[in-house]
Amino acid sequence: DTEVTQTPKHLVMGMTNKKSLKCEQHMGHRAMYWYKQKAKKPPELMFVYSYEKLSINESVPSRFSPECPNSSLLNLHLHALQPEDSALYLCASSRSPGTSGANTGELFFGEGSRLTVL
Amino acid sequence: SQQGEEDPQALSIQEGENATMNCSYKTSINNLQWYRQNSGRGLVHLILIRSNEREKHSGRLRVTLDTSKKSSSLLITASRAADTASYFCATSLPGGGNKLTFGTGTQLKVEL
């Protein structure tokens, strides 16, 4: 069983809706991630939070808005999405980097939230 | 892009046979990791090999890393139907912060 919990598992929304994806981990990890995965493609990094601060934004459109309220929670707020945004959204966490800041170890993934935009 | 290219894209074998997947990447790495993904599910970490390591084993898995060729291979021995999944390599770059970039993946099917 994964120790990263994502809700909801499935979400269908219209292009004018506002919704949120939620992710929670209780492993004490201080780095959390959002990845987007289209069918038969690899996961693509969207955002990374390190110590609750946004450290990487892979030029993601502003209709995706991440939030890290505390070290255990990660949200992805969705607004005015397009049908091409339909995908599996994966949350992951990892132990905090060392002081060198460049030691990405094992990622623990949730089961994902499958998003369909109509 | 640092995205790894995996080869083959798809592999079909009989139960009990060995499966080998290859990953090539473009620039120097901090470490290389392998993940498994069952259809429509989250990814599961299999093994991590650091840039100064050449080979690692974990149960039926054997990973090699050749930094001079910028390539890695994953060998699954004595495969089982339950090994049917997609397998991805992922690279972490020196100074890349918490960025892990996934390769294109190999779809493995193990038939009874």
Short mmCIF file of C-alpha atoms in Angstrom, two decimals:
data_model
loop_
_atom_site.label_atom_id
_atom_site.label_comp_id
_atom_site.label_asym_id
_atom_site.label_seq_id
_atom_site.Cartn_x
_atom_site.Cartn_y
_atom_site.Cartn_z
CA ASP A 1 0.00 0.00 0.00
CA THR A 2 1.20 3.48 -0.86
CA GLU A 3 1.86 5.88 2.00
CA VAL A 4 0.98 8.84 -0.18
CA THR A 5 -2.77 9.38 -0.39
CA GLN A 6 -4.38 11.25 -3.24
CA THR A 7 -7.98 12.40 -3.50
CA PRO A 8 -10.13 12.23 -5.45
CA LYS A 9 -9.23 9.13 -7.47
CA HIS A 10 -11.34 10.34 -10.37
CA LEU A 11 -12.51 13.84 -11.26
CA VAL A 12 -14.60 15.07 -14.17
CA MET A 13 -14.86 18.80 -14.61
CA GLY A 14 -16.00 21.34 -17.13
CA MET A 15 -13.74 24.01 -18.53
CA THR A 16 -15.28 26.68 -16.33
CA ASN A 17 -15.10 24.73 -13.07
CA LYS A 18 -12.73 25.22 -10.17
CA LYS A 19 -11.57 22.07 -8.43
CA SER A 20 -8.66 20.87 -6.33
CA LEU A 21 -6.57 17.73 -6.12
CA LYS A 22 -5.23 16.80 -2.70
CA CYS A 23 -2.22 14.82 -1.58
CA GLU A 24 -1.16 13.79 1.91
CA GLN A 25 1.86 11.97 3.33
CA HIS A 26 2.86 11.21 6.90
CA MET A 27 6.37 9.92 6.35
CA GLY A 28 8.00 13.18 7.45
CA HIS A 29 9.19 13.87 3.92
CA ARG A 30 10.02 17.50 3.20
CA ALA A 31 9.93 17.40 -0.60
CA MET A 32 6.65 16.95 -2.48
CA TYR A 33 5.95 16.78 -6.19
CA TRP A 34 3.21 17.01 -8.79
CA TYR A 35 3.63 15.04 -12.01
CA LYS A 36 1.28 14.87 -15.00
CA GLN A 37 1.04 11.68 -17.05
CA LYS A 38 -0.74 11.20 -20.34
CA ALA A 39 -1.63 7.73 -21.58
CA LYS A 40 1.38 5.62 -22.61
CA LYS A 41 3.77 8.46 -21.79
CA PRO A 42 6.22 8.99 -18.93
CA PRO A 43 5.33 11.23 -15.98
CA GLU A 44 6.23 14.87 -16.58
CA LEU A 45 7.32 17.03 -13.66
CA MET A 46 5.09 20.03 -12.93
CA PHE A 47 6.05 21.37 -9.50
CA VAL A 48 8.38 20.60 -6.61
CA TYR A 49 8.03 21.88 -3.06
CA SER A 50 11.01 21.67 -0.76
CA TYR A 51 10.48 22.55 2.91
CA GLU A 52 7.01 23.88 1.98
CA LYS A 53 8.48 26.35 -0.50
CA LEU A 54 8.01 26.11 -4.26
CA SER A 55 11.44 25.20 -5.61
CA ILE A 56 10.66 24.08 -9.16
CA ASN A 57 7.92 25.18 -11.57
CA GLU A 58 8.36 23.57 -14.95
CA SER A 59 6.71 26.46 -16.80
CA VAL A 60 3.27 25.13 -15.98
CA PRO A 61 0.29 27.25 -17.15
CA SER A 62 -1.24 29.42 -14.46
CA ARG A 63 -4.53 27.50 -14.66
CA PHE A 64 -2.68 25.01 -12.42
CA SER A 65 -1.95 26.50 -9.01
CA PRO A 66 -0.05 24.47 -6.40
CA GLU A 67 -0.24 25.01 -2.68
CA CYS A 68 1.63 23.42 0.21
CA PRO A 69 -0.21 24.35 3.43
CA ASN A 70 2.13 22.29 5.63
CA SER A 71 4.77 19.61 5.39
CA SER A 72 2.19 16.82 5.04
CA LEU A 73 -0.20 18.31 2.51
CA LEU A 74 0.03 19.31 -1.12
CA ASN A 75 -2.82 20.68 -3.20
CA LEU A 76 -3.21 21.40 -6.88
CA HIS A 77 -5.90 23.95 -7.65
CA LEU A 78 -7.46 23.71 -11.09
CA HIS A 79 -9.26 26.51 -12.92
CA ALA A 80 -10.34 27.04 -16.52
CA LEU A 81 -8.71 23.84 -17.70
CA GLN A 82 -8.68 22.63 -21.28
CA PRO A 83 -9.63 19.15 -22.56
CA GLU A 84 -5.94 18.51 -23.29
CA ASP A 85 -5.28 18.78 -19.55
CA SER A 86 -7.04 15.46 -19.08
CA ALA A 87 -4.45 13.13 -17.60
CA LEU A 88 -3.38 11.18 -14.54
CA TYR A 89 -1.98 13.57 -11.94
CA LEU A 90 0.52 11.96 -9.64
CA CYS A 91 1.73 13.26 -6.30
CA ALA A 92 5.01 12.07 -4.81
CA SER A 93 7.20 12.78 -1.82
CA SER A 94 10.82 12.22 -0.89
CA ARG A 95 13.13 12.82 2.04
CA SER A 96 14.56 16.29 2.22
CA PRO A 97 17.71 16.94 0.21
CA GLY A 98 21.03 17.23 1.91
CA THR A 99 22.63 20.61 2.47
CA SER A 100 24.07 20.32 -1.03
CA GLY A 101 20.49 20.41 -2.23
CA ALA A 102 21.12 18.02 -5.07
CA ASN A 103 20.48 14.51 -3.93
CA THR A 104 17.08 13.36 -5.15
CA GLY A 105 16.53 9.94 -3.70
CA GLU A 106 13.60 7.57 -3.92
CA LEU A 107 10.21 9.06 -4.69
CA PHE A 108 7.09 7.63 -3.08
CA PHE A 109 4.07 8.01 -5.35
CA GLY A 110 0.37 8.10 -4.68
CA GLU A 111 -2.05 6.19 -6.89
CA GLY A 112 -2.93 9.33 -8.80
CA SER A 113 -6.02 11.37 -9.58
CA ARG A 114 -7.45 10.73 -13.03
CA LEU A 115 -8.76 14.00 -14.38
CA THR A 116 -11.14 14.37 -17.31
CA VAL A 117 -11.89 17.84 -18.61
CA LEU A 118 -15.02 18.10 -20.73
CA SER B 1 16.22 17.34 -22.50
CA GLN B 2 17.66 14.86 -20.02
CA GLN B 3 14.79 12.47 -20.64
CA GLY B 4 16.05 8.92 -20.97
CA GLU B 5 15.28 6.85 -24.00
CA GLU B 6 14.29 3.30 -23.20
CA ASP B 7 14.68 0.30 -25.36
CA PRO B 8 12.72 -1.70 -26.26
CA GLN B 9 9.44 0.23 -26.13
CA ALA B 10 7.60 -3.05 -25.60
CA LEU B 11 8.72 -6.54 -24.63
CA SER B 12 6.74 -9.76 -24.47
CA ILE B 13 8.23 -12.86 -22.85
CA GLN B 14 7.18 -16.15 -21.31
CA GLU B 15 7.05 -16.68 -17.57
CA GLY B 16 10.38 -17.89 -16.27
CA GLU B 17 12.41 -16.05 -18.91
CA ASN B 18 14.64 -13.08 -18.16
CA ALA B 19 13.71 -9.55 -19.25
CA THR B 20 16.27 -6.87 -20.05
CA MET B 21 15.45 -3.20 -20.50
CA ASN B 22 17.90 -0.49 -21.46
CA CYS B 23 17.98 3.22 -20.71
CA SER B 24 20.18 5.85 -22.33
CA TYR B 25 20.50 9.44 -21.14
CA LYS B 26 22.24 12.59 -22.30
CA THR B 27 24.20 14.35 -19.55
CA SER B 28 26.04 13.53 -16.32
CA ILE B 29 23.84 12.26 -13.54
CA ASN B 30 23.77 12.19 -9.76
CA ASN B 31 21.89 8.91 -9.71
CA LEU B 32 19.62 6.78 -11.88
CA GLN B 33 16.49 5.09 -10.60
CA TRP B 34 14.10 2.47 -11.94
CA TYR B 35 10.35 2.48 -11.30
CA ARG B 36 7.50 0.12 -12.12
CA GLN B 37 3.96 1.20 -12.96
CA ASN B 38 1.01 -1.12 -13.21
CA SER B 39 -1.63 0.07 -15.63
CA GLY B 40 -3.27 3.28 -14.42
CA ARG B 41 -1.61 3.12 -11.01
CA GLY B 42 1.11 5.03 -9.21
CA LEU B 43 4.80 4.35 -9.71
CA VAL B 44 6.75 2.11 -7.38
CA HIS B 45 10.46 2.61 -6.79
CA LEU B 46 12.55 -0.46 -7.59
CA ILE B 47 16.20 0.46 -7.25
CA LEU B 48 18.58 3.44 -7.19
CA ILE B 49 22.13 3.35 -8.49
CA ARG B 50 24.55 6.21 -7.87
CA SER B 51 26.87 7.60 -10.49
CA ASN B 52 29.91 6.02 -8.80
CA GLU B 53 28.33 2.56 -8.75
CA ARG B 54 28.42 0.05 -11.60
CA GLU B 55 26.02 -2.67 -10.51
CA LYS B 56 23.32 -3.25 -7.89
CA HIS B 57 21.10 -6.17 -7.05
CA SER B 58 17.76 -6.38 -5.32
CA GLY B 59 16.04 -9.75 -5.26
CA ARG B 60 15.39 -10.74 -8.89
CA LEU B 61 16.51 -7.33 -10.14
CA ARG B 62 19.95 -6.45 -11.41
CA VAL B 63 20.82 -2.94 -12.52
CA THR B 64 23.99 -1.87 -14.27
CA LEU B 65 25.24 1.63 -14.98
CA ASP B 66 27.84 2.63 -17.55
CA THR B 67 28.48 6.35 -17.18
CA SER B 68 30.95 6.37 -20.07
CA LYS B 69 28.16 5.23 -22.39
CA LYS B 70 25.47 7.11 -20.46
CA SER B 71 23.38 3.99 -20.24
CA SER B 72 21.79 1.66 -17.73
CA SER B 73 20.10 -1.70 -17.93
CA LEU B 74 17.51 -3.42 -15.77
CA LEU B 75 17.46 -7.21 -15.74
CA ILE B 76 14.52 -9.08 -14.22
CA THR B 77 15.33 -12.73 -13.79
CA ALA B 78 12.85 -15.61 -13.73
CA SER B 79 9.98 -13.32 -14.67
CA ARG B 80 6.44 -13.83 -13.41
CA ALA B 81 3.08 -12.78 -14.78
CA ALA B 82 2.90 -10.27 -11.91
CA ASP B 83 5.92 -8.48 -13.39
CA THR B 84 3.70 -7.30 -16.26
CA ALA B 85 3.92 -3.50 -16.04
CA SER B 86 5.62 -0.44 -17.51
CA TYR B 87 9.16 0.19 -16.36
CA PHE B 88 10.73 3.65 -16.32
CA CYS B 89 14.24 4.84 -15.71
CA ALA B 90 14.61 8.25 -14.08
CA THR B 91 17.64 10.48 -13.71
CA SER B 92 18.69 12.97 -11.08
CA LEU B 93 21.22 15.59 -12.16
CA PRO B 94 24.08 17.06 -10.11
CA GLY B 95 22.87 20.42 -8.84
CA GLY B 96 19.43 19.65 -10.19
CA GLY B 97 17.71 20.06 -6.86
CA ASN B 98 14.80 17.70 -6.39
CA LYS B 99 14.23 17.22 -10.10
CA LEU B 100 13.77 13.63 -11.28
CA THR B 101 13.17 13.18 -15.01
CA PHE B 102 11.62 10.01 -16.37
CA GLY B 103 12.52 8.10 -19.51
CA THR B 104 10.11 6.96 -22.17
CA GLY B 105 9.42 3.59 -20.55
CA THR B 106 9.29 -0.08 -21.55
CA GLN B 107 6.01 -1.99 -21.49
CA LEU B 108 6.71 -5.52 -20.31
CA LYS B 109 4.21 -8.32 -20.77
CA VAL B 110 4.92 -11.67 -19.15
CA GLU B 111 2.73 -14.45 -20.48
CA LEU B 112 1.89 -17.69 -18.74
#
